[in-house]
Structures are given as C-alpha cells and as structure tokens.
Amino acid sequence: IIHVGANPPLIGILFRPDSVDRHTLDNIMKTGEFTINHIAASHAMHAHHTSARWETSEFDACGFTPEYSQQSKAPFVKESNVQIGCVFVERQEVQANGTIFIVGQIKEIRLVDSALKEDGFVDLETAGSITCSGLDSYHTTNRIARYTYAKTDQKPEEL
C-alpha cells in the first residue's frame, strides 16, 4: 500500500503479475471499488491466510466478517479498526517485472474514535494496526516522532 497523493486523496496497491487468477485484482476491475483494512496483531494469522488461492469467500474461510457502508459497494473487514473505501482510478503495468499498480481515490475512512486525534492525525498505534514486510513477516508499529511540515528556511520541530 502506497500513499500516492493528498489532493485528491490517492492510494496505490501493487499486485504480483496476473499470470494466475488474482481475485482481488479481478474484483477491483469489475466493481471499480475496493477497501483497505488495517488488521490488529490478534488477527495477523487470519489476515495472512487470506493470501492463499481461495476459490471461496476469504471472509468465510479466514474468519472475518464482511461489513458494508452506504458509500461503498466493496465490503470492509468488520474486525478492522481502520477501514478505507476507495474508487478505482487507474491501472499501470510495471514493465520491469509485470507487476500491476492500481491507484484508487479514497472516498471513505472509518476508524475507531480513539485513533483520531484532535488535529486529524490517525494514530496507528492506538488503532492497533500492524504492518508487514515481504510476503510473510508481520510487525507492530512504534512511532518515533511527528514533525512539523518541512521547509528549507527552518528545521522541523517535534509535534
């Protein structure tokens, strides 16, 4: 998952080459919508299991509950504390290796109240979000600091 831009709010997802069925990619292309759901450490194994080549619903097979909103056709993961609903914008193939880069515009963000700070910052540690590296390694996050907007004429200050 990659931040692509703030205005409009864009986010990107990189998919492996579609040399085999890529159900998530297919669903995005068919429906024009998708969701991104942050998972807590207690659900890491179940989230990893969704990467198997399922022929049935990943929700049912991996123990997640689909949740819908008025603004999104694509289901959210009810067990997620940060849910992002997106509309498909564009698809690019990376020529170097055949991976596929999808860009979506964020149209809805749902999260637990405790994760939203007064200045609009989303605190991922409070939300319990985890991250991954590679295909199979999962990690908790630990914020080092938040800084003011970087400018050439002054050093950033810690917020």
mmCIF file of C-alpha atoms in Angstrom:
data_model
loop_
_atom_site.group_PDB
_atom_site.id
_atom_site.type_symbol
_atom_site.label_atom_id
_atom_site.label_comp_id
_atom_site.label_asym_id
_atom_site.label_seq_id
_atom_site.Cartn_x
_atom_site.Cartn_y
_atom_site.Cartn_z
ATOM 1 C CA ILE A 1 0.000 0.000 0.000
ATOM 2 C CA ILE A 2 1.499 3.324 -1.088
ATOM 3 C CA HIS A 3 0.483 6.948 -0.486
ATOM 4 C CA VAL A 4 0.137 8.489 -3.963
ATOM 5 C CA GLY A 5 -1.248 11.958 -3.231
ATOM 6 C CA ALA A 6 -3.245 14.126 -0.862
ATOM 7 C CA ASN A 7 -5.390 16.262 -3.162
ATOM 8 C CA PRO A 8 -7.199 14.289 -4.394
ATOM 9 C CA PRO A 9 -6.510 11.624 -1.751
ATOM 10 C CA LEU A 10 -4.928 8.748 -3.685
ATOM 11 C CA ILE A 11 -3.563 5.419 -2.535
ATOM 12 C CA GLY A 12 -1.853 2.673 -4.514
ATOM 13 C CA ILE A 13 -1.615 -1.093 -4.295
ATOM 14 C CA LEU A 14 1.000 -3.220 -6.021
ATOM 15 C CA PHE A 15 -0.127 -6.665 -7.211
ATOM 16 C CA ARG A 16 2.020 -9.554 -8.375
ATOM 17 C CA PRO A 17 1.777 -10.276 -12.135
ATOM 18 C CA ASP A 18 -1.626 -11.621 -13.145
ATOM 19 C CA SER A 19 -0.134 -14.813 -14.595
ATOM 20 C CA VAL A 20 -2.600 -16.688 -12.357
ATOM 21 C CA ASP A 21 -6.052 -15.676 -11.173
ATOM 22 C CA ARG A 22 -5.858 -12.622 -8.927
ATOM 23 C CA HIS A 23 -9.326 -12.490 -7.421
ATOM 24 C CA THR A 24 -8.821 -9.199 -5.586
ATOM 25 C CA LEU A 25 -7.483 -7.522 -8.720
ATOM 26 C CA ASP A 26 -10.326 -9.000 -10.781
ATOM 27 C CA ASN A 27 -12.902 -7.744 -8.265
ATOM 28 C CA ILE A 28 -11.439 -4.230 -8.359
ATOM 29 C CA MET A 29 -11.544 -4.160 -12.144
ATOM 30 C CA LYS A 30 -15.142 -5.474 -12.230
ATOM 31 C CA THR A 31 -16.642 -3.320 -9.481
ATOM 32 C CA GLY A 32 -14.475 -0.204 -9.680
ATOM 33 C CA GLU A 33 -14.171 -0.155 -5.883
ATOM 34 C CA PHE A 34 -12.078 -1.691 -3.132
ATOM 35 C CA THR A 35 -11.369 -1.406 0.570
ATOM 36 C CA ILE A 36 -8.179 -1.395 2.583
ATOM 37 C CA ASN A 37 -8.493 -2.713 6.122
ATOM 38 C CA HIS A 38 -5.860 -2.408 8.843
ATOM 39 C CA ILE A 39 -5.542 -5.547 10.918
ATOM 40 C CA ALA A 40 -4.560 -5.871 14.584
ATOM 41 C CA ALA A 41 -1.938 -8.335 15.820
ATOM 42 C CA SER A 42 -4.649 -10.669 17.126
ATOM 43 C CA HIS A 43 -5.787 -11.244 13.513
ATOM 44 C CA ALA A 44 -2.364 -11.491 11.809
ATOM 45 C CA MET A 45 -2.503 -15.230 11.077
ATOM 46 C CA HIS A 46 -6.042 -14.957 9.686
ATOM 47 C CA ALA A 47 -5.027 -11.991 7.511
ATOM 48 C CA HIS A 48 -2.014 -13.901 6.195
ATOM 49 C CA HIS A 49 -4.259 -16.860 5.383
ATOM 50 C CA THR A 50 -6.300 -14.635 3.020
ATOM 51 C CA SER A 51 -3.335 -14.686 0.613
ATOM 52 C CA ALA A 52 -3.999 -18.360 -0.198
ATOM 53 C CA ARG A 53 -5.594 -19.084 -3.578
ATOM 54 C CA TRP A 54 -9.156 -19.371 -2.356
ATOM 55 C CA GLU A 55 -11.989 -20.378 -4.665
ATOM 56 C CA THR A 56 -14.496 -19.432 -1.941
ATOM 57 C CA SER A 57 -15.002 -16.290 0.122
ATOM 58 C CA GLU A 58 -11.864 -15.280 2.022
ATOM 59 C CA PHE A 59 -14.145 -13.792 4.663
ATOM 60 C CA ASP A 60 -15.724 -17.176 5.393
ATOM 61 C CA ALA A 61 -12.539 -19.214 5.004
ATOM 62 C CA CYS A 62 -10.378 -16.985 7.216
ATOM 63 C CA GLY A 63 -12.834 -15.983 9.925
ATOM 64 C CA PHE A 64 -13.513 -12.357 9.011
ATOM 65 C CA THR A 65 -16.891 -10.648 8.886
ATOM 66 C CA PRO A 66 -17.898 -8.545 5.860
ATOM 67 C CA GLU A 67 -19.303 -5.128 6.735
ATOM 68 C CA TYR A 68 -20.909 -2.708 4.289
ATOM 69 C CA SER A 69 -21.474 1.029 4.313
ATOM 70 C CA GLN A 70 -23.795 3.356 2.420
ATOM 71 C CA GLN A 71 -20.865 4.762 0.389
ATOM 72 C CA SER A 72 -19.006 1.617 -0.706
ATOM 73 C CA LYS A 73 -20.049 -1.425 -2.725
ATOM 74 C CA ALA A 74 -16.955 -3.355 -1.630
ATOM 75 C CA PRO A 75 -17.059 -4.957 1.827
ATOM 76 C CA PHE A 76 -14.943 -3.816 4.742
ATOM 77 C CA VAL A 77 -13.481 -6.185 7.338
ATOM 78 C CA LYS A 78 -15.612 -5.677 10.442
ATOM 79 C CA GLU A 79 -12.716 -6.706 12.707
ATOM 80 C CA SER A 80 -10.572 -3.851 11.328
ATOM 81 C CA ASN A 81 -10.063 -0.649 13.369
ATOM 82 C CA VAL A 82 -9.083 1.393 10.280
ATOM 83 C CA GLN A 83 -11.159 0.925 7.127
ATOM 84 C CA ILE A 84 -10.559 2.825 3.885
ATOM 85 C CA GLY A 85 -13.041 2.764 0.997
ATOM 86 C CA CYS A 86 -11.653 3.568 -2.470
ATOM 87 C CA VAL A 87 -12.800 4.083 -6.042
ATOM 88 C CA PHE A 88 -10.589 2.732 -8.845
ATOM 89 C CA VAL A 89 -8.716 5.480 -10.751
ATOM 90 C CA GLU A 90 -6.093 3.786 -12.916
ATOM 91 C CA ARG A 91 -4.079 0.644 -13.590
ATOM 92 C CA GLN A 92 -0.434 0.581 -14.690
ATOM 93 C CA GLU A 93 1.755 -2.393 -15.539
ATOM 94 C CA VAL A 94 5.325 -2.157 -14.282
ATOM 95 C CA GLN A 95 7.314 -3.119 -17.372
ATOM 96 C CA ALA A 96 10.365 -4.282 -15.417
ATOM 97 C CA ASN A 97 8.584 -7.265 -13.854
ATOM 98 C CA GLY A 98 4.928 -7.347 -14.907
ATOM 99 C CA THR A 99 3.544 -6.301 -11.526
ATOM 100 C CA ILE A 100 0.381 -4.231 -11.597
ATOM 101 C CA PHE A 101 -0.025 -0.909 -9.821
ATOM 102 C CA ILE A 102 -3.587 0.128 -9.014
ATOM 103 C CA VAL A 103 -4.418 3.673 -7.942
ATOM 104 C CA GLY A 104 -7.606 4.411 -6.041
ATOM 105 C CA GLN A 105 -9.153 7.588 -4.709
ATOM 106 C CA ILE A 106 -10.119 7.468 -1.058
ATOM 107 C CA LYS A 107 -13.793 8.235 -0.627
ATOM 108 C CA GLU A 108 -14.439 6.966 2.890
ATOM 109 C CA ILE A 109 -12.412 6.389 6.055
ATOM 110 C CA ARG A 110 -13.881 4.631 9.058
ATOM 111 C CA LEU A 111 -11.918 4.133 12.261
ATOM 112 C CA VAL A 112 -12.212 3.696 15.985
ATOM 113 C CA ASP A 113 -12.743 7.043 17.707
ATOM 114 C CA SER A 114 -9.679 6.665 19.922
ATOM 115 C CA ALA A 115 -7.372 6.611 16.864
ATOM 116 C CA LEU A 116 -8.466 10.031 15.558
ATOM 117 C CA LYS A 117 -6.609 12.878 17.237
ATOM 118 C CA GLU A 118 -7.821 16.498 17.539
ATOM 119 C CA ASP A 119 -5.607 17.706 14.671
ATOM 120 C CA GLY A 120 -6.926 14.998 12.306
ATOM 121 C CA PHE A 121 -3.918 12.698 12.754
ATOM 122 C CA VAL A 122 -4.731 8.972 12.686
ATOM 123 C CA ASP A 123 -2.730 7.241 15.426
ATOM 124 C CA LEU A 124 -1.982 3.765 14.063
ATOM 125 C CA GLU A 125 -0.549 2.542 17.370
ATOM 126 C CA THR A 126 -3.778 3.442 19.180
ATOM 127 C CA ALA A 127 -5.744 1.733 16.397
ATOM 128 C CA GLY A 128 -3.628 -1.402 16.875
ATOM 129 C CA SER A 129 -2.629 -1.534 13.193
ATOM 130 C CA ILE A 130 0.154 -3.881 12.178
ATOM 131 C CA THR A 131 2.302 -3.886 9.051
ATOM 132 C CA CYS A 132 4.130 -6.489 7.012
ATOM 133 C CA SER A 133 7.423 -6.845 5.207
ATOM 134 C CA GLY A 134 7.916 -9.243 2.364
ATOM 135 C CA LEU A 135 5.267 -11.893 1.932
ATOM 136 C CA ASP A 136 5.141 -13.422 5.386
ATOM 137 C CA SER A 137 6.543 -11.226 8.163
ATOM 138 C CA TYR A 138 4.220 -9.136 10.336
ATOM 139 C CA HIS A 139 5.188 -6.319 12.715
ATOM 140 C CA THR A 140 3.681 -3.902 15.179
ATOM 141 C CA THR A 141 4.491 -0.229 14.702
ATOM 142 C CA ASN A 142 6.231 2.156 17.108
ATOM 143 C CA ARG A 143 6.128 5.840 16.263
ATOM 144 C CA ILE A 144 9.448 7.621 16.664
ATOM 145 C CA ALA A 145 8.044 11.159 16.378
ATOM 146 C CA ARG A 146 5.786 13.539 14.461
ATOM 147 C CA TYR A 147 7.320 16.670 12.991
ATOM 148 C CA THR A 148 6.101 19.963 11.590
ATOM 149 C CA TYR A 149 5.912 20.439 7.829
ATOM 150 C CA ALA A 150 9.447 20.529 6.363
ATOM 151 C CA LYS A 151 10.610 23.898 4.984
ATOM 152 C CA THR A 152 14.001 24.946 3.660
ATOM 153 C CA ASP A 153 14.301 28.004 5.926
ATOM 154 C CA GLN A 154 13.675 26.254 9.245
ATOM 155 C CA LYS A 155 14.318 22.949 10.942
ATOM 156 C CA PRO A 156 11.296 20.781 11.681
ATOM 157 C CA GLU A 157 10.062 20.737 15.246
ATOM 158 C CA GLU A 158 8.577 17.783 17.019
ATOM 159 C CA LEU A 159 4.805 17.965 17.373
#
